[in-house]
PDB file of C-alpha atoms in Angstrom:
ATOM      1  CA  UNK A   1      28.585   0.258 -35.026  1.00 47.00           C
ATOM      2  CA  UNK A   2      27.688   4.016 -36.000  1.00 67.00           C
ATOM      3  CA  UNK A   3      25.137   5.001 -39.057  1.00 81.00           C
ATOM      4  CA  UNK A   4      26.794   6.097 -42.149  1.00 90.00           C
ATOM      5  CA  UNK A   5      26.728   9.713 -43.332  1.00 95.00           C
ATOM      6  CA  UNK A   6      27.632  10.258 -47.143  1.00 97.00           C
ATOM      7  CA  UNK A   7      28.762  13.922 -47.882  1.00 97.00           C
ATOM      8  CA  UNK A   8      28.976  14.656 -51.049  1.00 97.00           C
ATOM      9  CA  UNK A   9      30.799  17.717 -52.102  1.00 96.00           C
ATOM     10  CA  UNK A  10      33.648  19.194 -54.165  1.00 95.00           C
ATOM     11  CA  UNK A  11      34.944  20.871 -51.430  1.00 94.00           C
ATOM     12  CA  UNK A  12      37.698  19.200 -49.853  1.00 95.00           C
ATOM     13  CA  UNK A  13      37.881  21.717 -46.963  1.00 95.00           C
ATOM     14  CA  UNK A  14      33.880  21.488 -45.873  1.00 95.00           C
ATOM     15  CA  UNK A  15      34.309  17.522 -46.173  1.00 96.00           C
ATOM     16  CA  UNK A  16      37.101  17.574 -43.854  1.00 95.00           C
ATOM     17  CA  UNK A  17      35.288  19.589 -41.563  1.00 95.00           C
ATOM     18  CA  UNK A  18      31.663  18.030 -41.896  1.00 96.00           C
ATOM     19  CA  UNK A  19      33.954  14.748 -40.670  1.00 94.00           C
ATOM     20  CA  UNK A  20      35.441  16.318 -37.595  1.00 94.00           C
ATOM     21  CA  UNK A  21      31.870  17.719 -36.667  1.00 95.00           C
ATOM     22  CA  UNK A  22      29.678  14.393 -37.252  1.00 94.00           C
ATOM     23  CA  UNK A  23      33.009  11.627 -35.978  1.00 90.00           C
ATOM     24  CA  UNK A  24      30.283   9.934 -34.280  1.00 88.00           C
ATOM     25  CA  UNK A  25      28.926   8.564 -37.113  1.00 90.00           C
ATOM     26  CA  UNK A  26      30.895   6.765 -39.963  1.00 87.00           C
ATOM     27  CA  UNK A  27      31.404   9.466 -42.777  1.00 95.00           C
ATOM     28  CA  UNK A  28      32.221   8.438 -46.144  1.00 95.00           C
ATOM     29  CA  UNK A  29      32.861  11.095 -48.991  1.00 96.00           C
ATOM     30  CA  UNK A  30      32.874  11.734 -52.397  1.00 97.00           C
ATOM     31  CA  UNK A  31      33.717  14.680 -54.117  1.00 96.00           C
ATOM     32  CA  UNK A  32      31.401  14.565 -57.360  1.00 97.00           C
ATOM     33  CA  UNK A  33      28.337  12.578 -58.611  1.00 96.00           C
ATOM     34  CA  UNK A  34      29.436   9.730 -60.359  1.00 96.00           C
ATOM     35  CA  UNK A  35      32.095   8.944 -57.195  1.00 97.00           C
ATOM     36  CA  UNK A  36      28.636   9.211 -55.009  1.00 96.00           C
ATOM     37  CA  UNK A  37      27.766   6.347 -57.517  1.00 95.00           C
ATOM     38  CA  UNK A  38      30.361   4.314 -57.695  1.00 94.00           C
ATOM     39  CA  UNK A  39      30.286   4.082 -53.473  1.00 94.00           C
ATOM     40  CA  UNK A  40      26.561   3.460 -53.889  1.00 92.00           C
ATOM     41  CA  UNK A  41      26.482   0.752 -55.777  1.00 89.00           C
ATOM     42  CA  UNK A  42      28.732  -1.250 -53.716  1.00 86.00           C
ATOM     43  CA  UNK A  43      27.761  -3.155 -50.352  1.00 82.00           C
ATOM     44  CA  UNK A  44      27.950   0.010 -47.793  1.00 84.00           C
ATOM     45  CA  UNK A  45      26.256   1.056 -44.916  1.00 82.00           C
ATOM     46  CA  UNK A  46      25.589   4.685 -45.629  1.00 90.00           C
ATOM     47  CA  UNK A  47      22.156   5.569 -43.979  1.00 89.00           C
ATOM     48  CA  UNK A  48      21.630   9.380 -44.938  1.00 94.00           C
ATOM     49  CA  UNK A  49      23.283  11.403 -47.491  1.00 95.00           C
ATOM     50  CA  UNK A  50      24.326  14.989 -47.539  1.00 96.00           C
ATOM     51  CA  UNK A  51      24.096  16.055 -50.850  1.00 94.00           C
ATOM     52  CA  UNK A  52      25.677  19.437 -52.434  1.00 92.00           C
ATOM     53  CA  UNK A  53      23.078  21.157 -55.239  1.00 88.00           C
ATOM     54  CA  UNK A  54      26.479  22.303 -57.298  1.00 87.00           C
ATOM     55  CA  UNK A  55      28.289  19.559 -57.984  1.00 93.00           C
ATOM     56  CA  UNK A  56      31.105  19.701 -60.967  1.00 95.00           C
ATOM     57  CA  UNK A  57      29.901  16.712 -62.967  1.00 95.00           C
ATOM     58  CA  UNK A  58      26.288  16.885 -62.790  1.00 93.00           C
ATOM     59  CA  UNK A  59      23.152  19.430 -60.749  1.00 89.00           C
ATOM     60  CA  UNK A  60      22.326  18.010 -57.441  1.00 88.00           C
ATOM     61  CA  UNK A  61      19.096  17.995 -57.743  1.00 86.00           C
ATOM     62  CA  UNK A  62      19.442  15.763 -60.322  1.00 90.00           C
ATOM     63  CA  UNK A  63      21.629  13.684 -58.646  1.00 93.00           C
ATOM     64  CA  UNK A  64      18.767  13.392 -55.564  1.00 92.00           C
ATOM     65  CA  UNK A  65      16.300  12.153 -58.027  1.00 90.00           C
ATOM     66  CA  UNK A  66      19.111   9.211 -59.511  1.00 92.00           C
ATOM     67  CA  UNK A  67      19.890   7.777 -55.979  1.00 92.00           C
ATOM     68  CA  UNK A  68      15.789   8.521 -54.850  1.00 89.00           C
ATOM     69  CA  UNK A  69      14.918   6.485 -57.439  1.00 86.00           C
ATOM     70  CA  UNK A  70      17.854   3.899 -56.905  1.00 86.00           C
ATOM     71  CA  UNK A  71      18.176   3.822 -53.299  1.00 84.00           C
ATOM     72  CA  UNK A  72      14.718   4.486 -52.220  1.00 81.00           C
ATOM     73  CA  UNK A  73      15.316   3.299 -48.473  1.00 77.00           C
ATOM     74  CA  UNK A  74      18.243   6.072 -47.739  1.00 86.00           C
ATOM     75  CA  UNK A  75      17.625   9.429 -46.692  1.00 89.00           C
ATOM     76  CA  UNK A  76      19.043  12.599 -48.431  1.00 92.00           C
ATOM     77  CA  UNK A  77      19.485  16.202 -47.387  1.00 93.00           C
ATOM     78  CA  UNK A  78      20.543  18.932 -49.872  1.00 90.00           C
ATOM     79  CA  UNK A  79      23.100  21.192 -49.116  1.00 90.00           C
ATOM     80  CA  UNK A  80      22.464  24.488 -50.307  1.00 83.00           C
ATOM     81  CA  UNK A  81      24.826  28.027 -49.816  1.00 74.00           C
ATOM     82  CA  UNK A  82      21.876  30.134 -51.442  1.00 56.00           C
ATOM     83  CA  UNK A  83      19.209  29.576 -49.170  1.00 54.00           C
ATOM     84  CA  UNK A  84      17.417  29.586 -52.692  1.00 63.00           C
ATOM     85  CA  UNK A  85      13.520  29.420 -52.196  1.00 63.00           C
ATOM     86  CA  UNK A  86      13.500  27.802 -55.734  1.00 70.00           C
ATOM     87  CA  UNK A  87      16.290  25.393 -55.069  1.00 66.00           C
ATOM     88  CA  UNK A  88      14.733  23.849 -51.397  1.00 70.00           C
ATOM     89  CA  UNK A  89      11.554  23.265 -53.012  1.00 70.00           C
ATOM     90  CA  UNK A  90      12.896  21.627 -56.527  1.00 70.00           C
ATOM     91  CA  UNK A  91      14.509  19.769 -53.983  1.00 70.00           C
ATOM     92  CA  UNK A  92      12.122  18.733 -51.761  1.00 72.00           C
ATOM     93  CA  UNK A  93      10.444  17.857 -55.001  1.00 71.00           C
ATOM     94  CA  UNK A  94      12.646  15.483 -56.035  1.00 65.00           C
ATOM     95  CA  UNK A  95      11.905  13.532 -52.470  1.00 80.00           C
ATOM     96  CA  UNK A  96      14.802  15.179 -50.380  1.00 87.00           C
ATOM     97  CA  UNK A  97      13.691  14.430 -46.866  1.00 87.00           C
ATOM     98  CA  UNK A  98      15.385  17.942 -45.567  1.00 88.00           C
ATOM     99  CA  UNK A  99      17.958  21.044 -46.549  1.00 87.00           C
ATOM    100  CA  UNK A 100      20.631  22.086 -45.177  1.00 90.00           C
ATOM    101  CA  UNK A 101      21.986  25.447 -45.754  1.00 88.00           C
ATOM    102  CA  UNK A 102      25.946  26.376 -45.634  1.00 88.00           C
ATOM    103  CA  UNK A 103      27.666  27.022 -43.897  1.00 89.00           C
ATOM    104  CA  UNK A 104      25.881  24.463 -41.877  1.00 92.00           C
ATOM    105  CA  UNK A 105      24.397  24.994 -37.936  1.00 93.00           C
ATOM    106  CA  UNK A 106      25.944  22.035 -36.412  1.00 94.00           C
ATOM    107  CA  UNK A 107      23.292  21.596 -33.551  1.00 93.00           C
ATOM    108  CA  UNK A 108      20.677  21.969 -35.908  1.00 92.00           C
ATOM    109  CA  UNK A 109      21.969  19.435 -38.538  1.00 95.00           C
ATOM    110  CA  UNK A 110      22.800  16.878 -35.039  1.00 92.00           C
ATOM    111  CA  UNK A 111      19.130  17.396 -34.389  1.00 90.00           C
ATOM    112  CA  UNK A 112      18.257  16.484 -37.679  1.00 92.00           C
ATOM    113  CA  UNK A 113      19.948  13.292 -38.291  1.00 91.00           C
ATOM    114  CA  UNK A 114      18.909  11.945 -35.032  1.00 84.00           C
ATOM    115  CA  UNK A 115      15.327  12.788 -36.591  1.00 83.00           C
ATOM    116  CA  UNK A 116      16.082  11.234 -39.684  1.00 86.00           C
ATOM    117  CA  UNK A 117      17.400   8.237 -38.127  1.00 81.00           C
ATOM    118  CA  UNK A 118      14.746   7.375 -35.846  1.00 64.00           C
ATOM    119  CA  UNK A 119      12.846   5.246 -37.778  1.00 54.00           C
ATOM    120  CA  UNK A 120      15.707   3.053 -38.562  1.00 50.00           C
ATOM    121  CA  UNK A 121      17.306   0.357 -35.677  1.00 47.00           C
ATOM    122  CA  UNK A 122      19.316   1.815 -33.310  1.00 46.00           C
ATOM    123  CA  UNK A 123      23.033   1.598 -33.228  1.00 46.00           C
ATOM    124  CA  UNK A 124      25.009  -1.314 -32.497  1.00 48.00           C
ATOM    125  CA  UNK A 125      27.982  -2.209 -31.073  1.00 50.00           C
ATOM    126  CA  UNK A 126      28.545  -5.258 -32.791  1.00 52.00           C
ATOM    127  CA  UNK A 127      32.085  -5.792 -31.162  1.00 54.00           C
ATOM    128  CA  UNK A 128      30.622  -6.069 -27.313  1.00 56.00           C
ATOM    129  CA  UNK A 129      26.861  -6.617 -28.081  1.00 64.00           C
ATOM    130  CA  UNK A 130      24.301  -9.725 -27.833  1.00 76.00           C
ATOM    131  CA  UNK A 131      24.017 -12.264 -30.236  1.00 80.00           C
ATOM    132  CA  UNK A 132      20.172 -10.548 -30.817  1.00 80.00           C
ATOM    133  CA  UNK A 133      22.004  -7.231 -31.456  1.00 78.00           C
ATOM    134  CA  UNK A 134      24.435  -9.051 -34.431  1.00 83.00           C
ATOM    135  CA  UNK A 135      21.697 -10.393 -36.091  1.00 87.00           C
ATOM    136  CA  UNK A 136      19.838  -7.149 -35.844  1.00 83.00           C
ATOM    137  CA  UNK A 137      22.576  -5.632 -37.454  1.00 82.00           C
ATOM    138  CA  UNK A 138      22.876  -8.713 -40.337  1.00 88.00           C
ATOM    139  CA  UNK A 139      18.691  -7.835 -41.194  1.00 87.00           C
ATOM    140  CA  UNK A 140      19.613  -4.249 -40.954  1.00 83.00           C
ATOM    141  CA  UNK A 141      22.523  -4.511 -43.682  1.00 83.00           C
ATOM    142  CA  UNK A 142      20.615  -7.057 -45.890  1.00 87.00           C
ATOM    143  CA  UNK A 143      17.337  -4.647 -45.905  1.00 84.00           C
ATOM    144  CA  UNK A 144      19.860  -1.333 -46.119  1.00 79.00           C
ATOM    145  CA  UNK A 145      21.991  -3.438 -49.498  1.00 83.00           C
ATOM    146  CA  UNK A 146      18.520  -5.314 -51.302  1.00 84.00           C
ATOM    147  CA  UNK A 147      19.653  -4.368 -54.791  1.00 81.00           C
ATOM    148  CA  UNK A 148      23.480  -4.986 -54.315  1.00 81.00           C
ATOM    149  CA  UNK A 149      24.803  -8.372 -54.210  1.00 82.00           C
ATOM    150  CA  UNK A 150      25.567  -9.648 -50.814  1.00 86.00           C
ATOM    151  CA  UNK A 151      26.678 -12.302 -49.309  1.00 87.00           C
ATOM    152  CA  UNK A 152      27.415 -13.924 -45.849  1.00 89.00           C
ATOM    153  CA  UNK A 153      30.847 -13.197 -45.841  1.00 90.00           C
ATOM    154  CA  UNK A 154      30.190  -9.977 -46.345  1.00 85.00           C
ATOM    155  CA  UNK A 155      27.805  -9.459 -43.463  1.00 87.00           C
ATOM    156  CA  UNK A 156      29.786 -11.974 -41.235  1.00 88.00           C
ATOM    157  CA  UNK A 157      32.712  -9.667 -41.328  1.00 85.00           C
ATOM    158  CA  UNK A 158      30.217  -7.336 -40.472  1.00 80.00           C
ATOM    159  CA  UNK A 159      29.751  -8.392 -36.798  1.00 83.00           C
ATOM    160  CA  UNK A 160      32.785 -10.132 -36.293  1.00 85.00           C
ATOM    161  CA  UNK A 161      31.929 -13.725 -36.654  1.00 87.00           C
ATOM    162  CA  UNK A 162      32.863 -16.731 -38.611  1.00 91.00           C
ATOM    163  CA  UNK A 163      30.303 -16.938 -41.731  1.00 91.00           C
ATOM    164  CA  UNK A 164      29.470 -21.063 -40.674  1.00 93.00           C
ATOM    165  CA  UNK A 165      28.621 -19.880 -37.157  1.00 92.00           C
ATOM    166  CA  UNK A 166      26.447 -17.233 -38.383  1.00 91.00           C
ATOM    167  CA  UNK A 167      24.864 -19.397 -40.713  1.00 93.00           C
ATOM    168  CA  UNK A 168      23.978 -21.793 -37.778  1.00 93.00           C
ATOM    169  CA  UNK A 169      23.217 -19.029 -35.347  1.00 91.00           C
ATOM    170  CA  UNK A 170      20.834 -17.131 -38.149  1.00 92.00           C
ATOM    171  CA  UNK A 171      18.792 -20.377 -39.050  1.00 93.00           C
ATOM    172  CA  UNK A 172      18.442 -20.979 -35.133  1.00 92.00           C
ATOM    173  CA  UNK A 173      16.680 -17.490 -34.888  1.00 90.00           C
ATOM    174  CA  UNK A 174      14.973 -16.937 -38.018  1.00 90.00           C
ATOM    175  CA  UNK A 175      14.052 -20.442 -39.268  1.00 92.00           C
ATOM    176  CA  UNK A 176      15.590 -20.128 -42.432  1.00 93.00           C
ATOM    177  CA  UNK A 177      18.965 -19.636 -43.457  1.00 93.00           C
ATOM    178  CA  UNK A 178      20.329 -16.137 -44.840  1.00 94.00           C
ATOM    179  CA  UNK A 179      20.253 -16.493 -48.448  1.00 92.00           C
ATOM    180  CA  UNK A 180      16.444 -17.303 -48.059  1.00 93.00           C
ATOM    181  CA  UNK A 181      16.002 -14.379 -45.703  1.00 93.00           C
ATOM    182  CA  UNK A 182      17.918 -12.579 -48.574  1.00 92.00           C
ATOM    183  CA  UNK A 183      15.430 -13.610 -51.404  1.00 92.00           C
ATOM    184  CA  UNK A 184      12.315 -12.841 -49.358  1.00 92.00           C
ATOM    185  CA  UNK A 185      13.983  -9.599 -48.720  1.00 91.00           C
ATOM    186  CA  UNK A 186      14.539  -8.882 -52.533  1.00 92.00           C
ATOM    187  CA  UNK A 187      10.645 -10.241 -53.326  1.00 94.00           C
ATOM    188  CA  UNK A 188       9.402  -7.554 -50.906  1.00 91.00           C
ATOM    189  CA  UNK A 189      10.829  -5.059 -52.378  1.00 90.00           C
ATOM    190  CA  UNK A 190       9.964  -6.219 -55.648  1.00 93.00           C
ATOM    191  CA  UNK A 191       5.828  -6.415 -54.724  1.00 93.00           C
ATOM    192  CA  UNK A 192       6.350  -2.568 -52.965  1.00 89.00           C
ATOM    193  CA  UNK A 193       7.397  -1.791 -57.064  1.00 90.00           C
ATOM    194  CA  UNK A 194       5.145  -3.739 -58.603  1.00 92.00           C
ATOM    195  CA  UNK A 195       2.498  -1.743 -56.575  1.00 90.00           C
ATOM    196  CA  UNK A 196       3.705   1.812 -57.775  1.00 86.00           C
ATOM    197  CA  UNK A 197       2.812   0.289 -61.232  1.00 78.00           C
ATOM    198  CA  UNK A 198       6.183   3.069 -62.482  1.00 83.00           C
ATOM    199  CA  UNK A 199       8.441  -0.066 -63.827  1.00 89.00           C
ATOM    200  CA  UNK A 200       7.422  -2.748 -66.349  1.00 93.00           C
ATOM    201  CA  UNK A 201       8.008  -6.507 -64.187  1.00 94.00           C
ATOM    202  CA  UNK A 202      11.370  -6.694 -66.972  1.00 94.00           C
ATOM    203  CA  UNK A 203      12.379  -3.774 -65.020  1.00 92.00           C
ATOM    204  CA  UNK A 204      11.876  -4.877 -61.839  1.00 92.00           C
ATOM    205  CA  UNK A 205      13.645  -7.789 -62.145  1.00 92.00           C
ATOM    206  CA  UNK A 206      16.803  -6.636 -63.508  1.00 90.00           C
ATOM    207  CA  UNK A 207      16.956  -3.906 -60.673  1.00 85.00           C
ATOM    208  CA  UNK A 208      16.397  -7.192 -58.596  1.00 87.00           C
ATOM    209  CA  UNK A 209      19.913  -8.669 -60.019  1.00 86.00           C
ATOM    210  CA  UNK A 210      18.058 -10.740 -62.135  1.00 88.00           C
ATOM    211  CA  UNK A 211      19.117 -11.284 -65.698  1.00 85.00           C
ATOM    212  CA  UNK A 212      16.860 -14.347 -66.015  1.00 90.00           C
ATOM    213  CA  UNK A 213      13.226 -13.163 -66.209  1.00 93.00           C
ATOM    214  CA  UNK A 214      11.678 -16.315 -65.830  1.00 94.00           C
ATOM    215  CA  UNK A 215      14.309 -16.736 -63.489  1.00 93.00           C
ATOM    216  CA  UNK A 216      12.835 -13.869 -61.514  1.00 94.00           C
ATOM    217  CA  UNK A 217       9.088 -14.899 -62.014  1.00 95.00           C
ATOM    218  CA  UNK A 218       9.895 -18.672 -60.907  1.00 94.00           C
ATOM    219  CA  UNK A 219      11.100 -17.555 -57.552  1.00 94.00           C
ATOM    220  CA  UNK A 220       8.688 -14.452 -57.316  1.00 95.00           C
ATOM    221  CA  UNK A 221       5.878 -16.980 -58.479  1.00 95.00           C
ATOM    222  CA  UNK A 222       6.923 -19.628 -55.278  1.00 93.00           C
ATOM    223  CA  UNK A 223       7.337 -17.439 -52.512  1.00 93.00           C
ATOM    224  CA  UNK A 224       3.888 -15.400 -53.164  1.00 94.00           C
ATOM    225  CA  UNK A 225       1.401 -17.770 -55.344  1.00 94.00           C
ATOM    226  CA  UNK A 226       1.207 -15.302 -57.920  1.00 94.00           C
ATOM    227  CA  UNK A 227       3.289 -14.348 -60.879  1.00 95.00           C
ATOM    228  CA  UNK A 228       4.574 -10.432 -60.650  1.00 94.00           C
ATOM    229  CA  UNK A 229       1.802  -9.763 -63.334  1.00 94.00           C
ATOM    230  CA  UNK A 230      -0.827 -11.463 -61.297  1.00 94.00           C
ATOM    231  CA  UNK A 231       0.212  -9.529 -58.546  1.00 93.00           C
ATOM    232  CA  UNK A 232       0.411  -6.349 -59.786  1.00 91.00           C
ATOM    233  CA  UNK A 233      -3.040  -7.037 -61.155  1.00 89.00           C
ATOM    234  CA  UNK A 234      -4.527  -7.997 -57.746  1.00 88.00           C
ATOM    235  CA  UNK A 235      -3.414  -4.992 -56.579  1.00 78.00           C
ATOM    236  CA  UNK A 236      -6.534  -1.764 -56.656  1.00 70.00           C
TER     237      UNK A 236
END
């Protein structure tokens, strides 16, 4: 299974052709900021996004900072055609990882996913590859979707298998079964934003899915010894 690659630009045209140059990789698009959204906030597997700085509903730069702060996991390049000195570094700024400018040096971009990418797992081919490498790929797309609701028919269609024998086969290999995985995923995350001390606990836990906060501080509470205030308190 390829990494994802999110363009998003206006420009039918360059979309069409970033595709064709990048077809090893699964390339979604969107041609403005809130259809960037929309895709985001849904169960996807988009690993790095290519992001345009003129966009017709809203700056990119702007936009970088919204799915930065969202989607802190994913990696974003900015696509500039000014080669602006002022636009790479308000965008490197707002926590772009690189920039891009068009029209775009295809063996230099190649180059720089594969950088990009390298701290992430490597692809799988979940069709012909091991058991191991399918539940790999199920971690991968649980860490890769924390704040989205998922669930294991989602990631069972994933690698091709029947949700009750991945439920069987994940237990057998992790020692708990995947909604638990899911929730210690999800409290992780949490403690790495209760750390940056940036978002009140409230916060936290509705960008957690939680609309319960004692909900949120029960199972937060159980898994770690400490409530999310305790923790955050502990922390230097």
């Amino acid at each position: 299974m390829p990494y994802g690659l999110l363009i998003v630009d206006d420009d039918r045209e360059f979309r069409d052709e970033f595709k064709e140059c990048f077809d090893e990789y699964k390339v979604y698009e969107a041609g403005t900021g809130k259809q960037a959204m929309e895709l985001l906030a849904k169960p996807n597997e988009v690993d790095l996004v290519f992001l345009d700085v003129n966009l017709p509903d809203t700056k990119g730069t702007t936009l970088l900072t919204t799915i930065h702060d969202l989607y802190p996991k994913l990696g974003i390049v900015i696509l500039t055609g000014h080669g602006s000195k002022d636009v790479v570094l308000e965008a490197l700024k707002g926590k772009a990882d690189d920039y891009v400018d068009k029209p775009i040096d295809i063996d230099r971009t190649k180059d720089l996913i594969k950088k990009l990418l390298e701290s992430k797992v490597e692809a799988i081919d979940v069709v012909n590859g091991s058991l191991e490498d399918k539940l790999q790929r199920v971690k991968h797309y649980a860490d890769r979707n924390v704040y989205k609701k998922v669930v294991l028919e989602d990631v069972a269609r994933l690698v091709f298998l029947s949700p009750k024998y991945l439920s069987r086969l994940f237990k057998q290999h992790t020692g708990m079964n995947f909604s638990e995985y899911r929730l210690k995923v999800k409290i992780k995350e949490a403690m790495k934003l209760l750390k940056q001390k940036g978002m009140s606990v409230e916060q936290i836990a509705f960008n957690m899915g939680y609309q319960n906060l004692e909900s949120f501080i029960r199972i937060f509470k159980k898994i770690t010894g400490k409530t999310p205030s305790e923790f955050r308190k502990s922390e230097p």
